Short mmCIF file of C-alpha atoms in Angstrom, two decimals:
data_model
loop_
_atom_site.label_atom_id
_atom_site.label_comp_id
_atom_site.label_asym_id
_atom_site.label_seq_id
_atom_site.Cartn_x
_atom_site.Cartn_y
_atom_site.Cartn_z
CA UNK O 1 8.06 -12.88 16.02
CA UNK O 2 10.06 -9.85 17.90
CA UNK O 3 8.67 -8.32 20.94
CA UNK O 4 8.24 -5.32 19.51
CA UNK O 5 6.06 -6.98 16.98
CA UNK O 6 4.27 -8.38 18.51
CA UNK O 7 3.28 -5.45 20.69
CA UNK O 8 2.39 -3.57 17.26
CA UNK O 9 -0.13 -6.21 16.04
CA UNK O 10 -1.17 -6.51 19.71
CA UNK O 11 -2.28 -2.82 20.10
CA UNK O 12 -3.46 -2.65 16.62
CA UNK O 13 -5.91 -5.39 17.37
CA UNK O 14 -6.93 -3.78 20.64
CA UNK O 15 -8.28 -0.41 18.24
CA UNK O 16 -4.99 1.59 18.52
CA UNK O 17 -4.01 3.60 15.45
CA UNK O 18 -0.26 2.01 15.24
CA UNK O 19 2.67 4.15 13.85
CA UNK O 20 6.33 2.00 13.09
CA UNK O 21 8.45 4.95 14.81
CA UNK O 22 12.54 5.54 15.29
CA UNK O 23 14.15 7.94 17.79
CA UNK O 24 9.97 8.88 18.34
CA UNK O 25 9.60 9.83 15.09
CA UNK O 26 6.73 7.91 12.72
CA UNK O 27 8.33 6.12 10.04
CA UNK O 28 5.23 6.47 7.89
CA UNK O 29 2.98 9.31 6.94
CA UNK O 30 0.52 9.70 9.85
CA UNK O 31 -2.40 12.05 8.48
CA UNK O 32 -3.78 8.99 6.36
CA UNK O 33 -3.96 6.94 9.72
CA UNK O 34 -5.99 9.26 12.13
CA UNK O 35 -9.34 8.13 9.94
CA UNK O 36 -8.50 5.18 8.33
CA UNK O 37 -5.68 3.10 10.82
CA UNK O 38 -3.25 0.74 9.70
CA UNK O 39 -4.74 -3.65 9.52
CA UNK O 40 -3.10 -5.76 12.30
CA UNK O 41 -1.91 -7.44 9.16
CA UNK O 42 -0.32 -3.75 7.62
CA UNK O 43 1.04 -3.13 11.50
CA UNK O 44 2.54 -7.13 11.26
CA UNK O 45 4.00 -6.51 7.74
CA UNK O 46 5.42 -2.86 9.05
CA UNK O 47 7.34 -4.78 11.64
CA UNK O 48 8.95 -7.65 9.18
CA UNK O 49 10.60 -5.33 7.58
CA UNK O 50 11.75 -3.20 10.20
CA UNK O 51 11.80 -5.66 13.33
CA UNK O 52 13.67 -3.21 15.09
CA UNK O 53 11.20 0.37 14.65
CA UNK O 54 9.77 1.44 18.28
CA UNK O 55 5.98 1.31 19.15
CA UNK O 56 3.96 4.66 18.74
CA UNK O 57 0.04 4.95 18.58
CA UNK O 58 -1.57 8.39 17.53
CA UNK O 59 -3.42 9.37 20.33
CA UNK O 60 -6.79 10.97 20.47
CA UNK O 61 -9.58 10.03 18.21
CA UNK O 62 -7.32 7.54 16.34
CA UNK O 63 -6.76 5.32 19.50
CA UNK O 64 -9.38 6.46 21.40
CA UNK O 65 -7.25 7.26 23.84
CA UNK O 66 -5.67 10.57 25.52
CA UNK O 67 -1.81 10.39 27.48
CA UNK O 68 -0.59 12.64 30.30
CA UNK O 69 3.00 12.62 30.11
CA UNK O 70 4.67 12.88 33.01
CA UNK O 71 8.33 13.37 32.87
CA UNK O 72 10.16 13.23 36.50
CA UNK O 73 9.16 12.17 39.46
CA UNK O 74 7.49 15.98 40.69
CA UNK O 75 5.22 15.99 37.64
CA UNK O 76 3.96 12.04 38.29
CA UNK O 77 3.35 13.01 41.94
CA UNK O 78 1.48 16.37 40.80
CA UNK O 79 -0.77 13.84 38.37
CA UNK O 80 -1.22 11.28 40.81
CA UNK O 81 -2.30 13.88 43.35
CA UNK O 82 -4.81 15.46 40.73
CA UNK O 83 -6.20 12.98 38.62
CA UNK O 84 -8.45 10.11 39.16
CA UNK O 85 -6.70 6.58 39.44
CA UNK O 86 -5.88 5.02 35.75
CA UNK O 87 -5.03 1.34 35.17
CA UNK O 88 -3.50 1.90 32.23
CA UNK O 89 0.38 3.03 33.52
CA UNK O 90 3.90 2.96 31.84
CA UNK O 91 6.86 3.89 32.32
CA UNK O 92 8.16 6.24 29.83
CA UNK O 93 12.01 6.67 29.17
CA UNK O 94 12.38 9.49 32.10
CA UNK O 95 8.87 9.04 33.57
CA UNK O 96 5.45 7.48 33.08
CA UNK O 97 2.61 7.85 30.81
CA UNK O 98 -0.96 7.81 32.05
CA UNK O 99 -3.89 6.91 29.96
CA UNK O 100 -7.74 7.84 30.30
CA UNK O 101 -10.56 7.03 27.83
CA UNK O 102 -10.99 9.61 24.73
CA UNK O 103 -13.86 11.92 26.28
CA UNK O 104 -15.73 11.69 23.01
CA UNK O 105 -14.85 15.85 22.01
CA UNK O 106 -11.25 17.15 20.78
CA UNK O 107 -8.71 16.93 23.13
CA UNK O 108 -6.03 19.12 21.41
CA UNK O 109 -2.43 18.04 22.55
CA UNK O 110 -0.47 20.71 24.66
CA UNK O 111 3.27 20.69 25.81
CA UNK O 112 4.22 22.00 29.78
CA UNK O 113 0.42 21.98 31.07
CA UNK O 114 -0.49 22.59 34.43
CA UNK O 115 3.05 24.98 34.53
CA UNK O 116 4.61 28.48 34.23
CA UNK O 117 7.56 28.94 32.65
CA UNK O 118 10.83 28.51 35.32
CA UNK O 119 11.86 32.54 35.39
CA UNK O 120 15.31 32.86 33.54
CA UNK O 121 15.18 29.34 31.81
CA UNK O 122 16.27 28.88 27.91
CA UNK O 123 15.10 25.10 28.25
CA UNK O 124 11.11 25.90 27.31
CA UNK O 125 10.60 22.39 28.40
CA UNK O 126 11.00 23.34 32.12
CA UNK O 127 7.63 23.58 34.15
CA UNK O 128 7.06 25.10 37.70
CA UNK O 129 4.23 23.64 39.40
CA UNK O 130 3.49 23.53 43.30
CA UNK O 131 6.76 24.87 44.18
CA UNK O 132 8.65 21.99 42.00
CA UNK O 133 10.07 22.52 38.71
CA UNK O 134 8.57 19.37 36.34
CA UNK O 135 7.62 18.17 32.89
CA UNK O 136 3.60 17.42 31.65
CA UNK O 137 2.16 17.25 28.51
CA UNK O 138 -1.29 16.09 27.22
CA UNK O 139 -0.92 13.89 24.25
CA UNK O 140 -4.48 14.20 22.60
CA UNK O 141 -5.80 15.09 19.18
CA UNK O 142 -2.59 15.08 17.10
CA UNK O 143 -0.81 13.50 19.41
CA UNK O 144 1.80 10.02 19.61
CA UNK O 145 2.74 8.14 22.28
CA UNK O 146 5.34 5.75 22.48
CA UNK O 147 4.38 2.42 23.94
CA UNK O 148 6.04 -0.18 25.39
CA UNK O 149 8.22 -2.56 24.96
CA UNK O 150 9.89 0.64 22.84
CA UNK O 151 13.13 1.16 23.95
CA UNK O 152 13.77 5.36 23.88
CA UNK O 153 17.43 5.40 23.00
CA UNK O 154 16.43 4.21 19.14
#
């Protein structure tokens, strides 16, 4: 069995809502899976046939989970200064993702929290926060992570 495989049937047993994903986009339709998420056994089959798809898991209500995605190193120091401790930390392919228990109410997913816009900047992506320029978003209701061992450039 591949490592990525095994990963799949591994997070789908833990509860996640698993998603076979390539360059982080899902490979199947992921609507049907925020109520009723894929079997270890569907998430197992998923990766026979494509051994070589990347991890994803719908976050939210799905997974139970919410993600702060922190993109460079001035956004992981801005979330490690302001939010509680989380074991539950990986390295993403140009930062680190940090994962808390789904609060139980809808957590929608927002892009460049905790920023202002950089003034002058045509990359919407850029984020100003405490006199650094970084990248955070909150991957919640609606939202997919990629896990590892998923390797980004796929």
């Amino acid at each position: 069995m591949t490592t990525l495989r095994a990963a799949a049937v591994w997070y789908a047993r833990l509860g996640f809502a698993v998603v076979p994903e390539v360059d982080k986009r899902p490979q199947v339709r992921t609507i049907p899976l925020r109520d009723n998420p894929a079997t270890p056994e569907q998430v197992d089959q998923w990766w026979a046939e494509h051994p070589d798809h990347n991890v994803g898991i719908l976050t939210g209500r799905p997974s139970g989970v919410i993600v702060i995605d922190a993109d460079d190193d001035d956004a992981i120091a801005m979330i490690v200064a302001s939010l509680p401790f989380t074991p539950w930390q990986a390295t993403s392919g140009r930062g680190r993702h940090f994962g808390f228990a789904y609060p139980g109410c809808e957590v929608k997913t927002r892009t460049r929290i905790g920023c202002r816009a950089k003034p002058g900047s045509t990359d919407h992506g850029e984020c100003y926060a405490g006199g650094s320029w970084c990248r955070v978003d909150l991957l919640g209701d609606g939202g997919k992570a990629t896990m590892p061992p998923s390797v980004q450039d796929r």
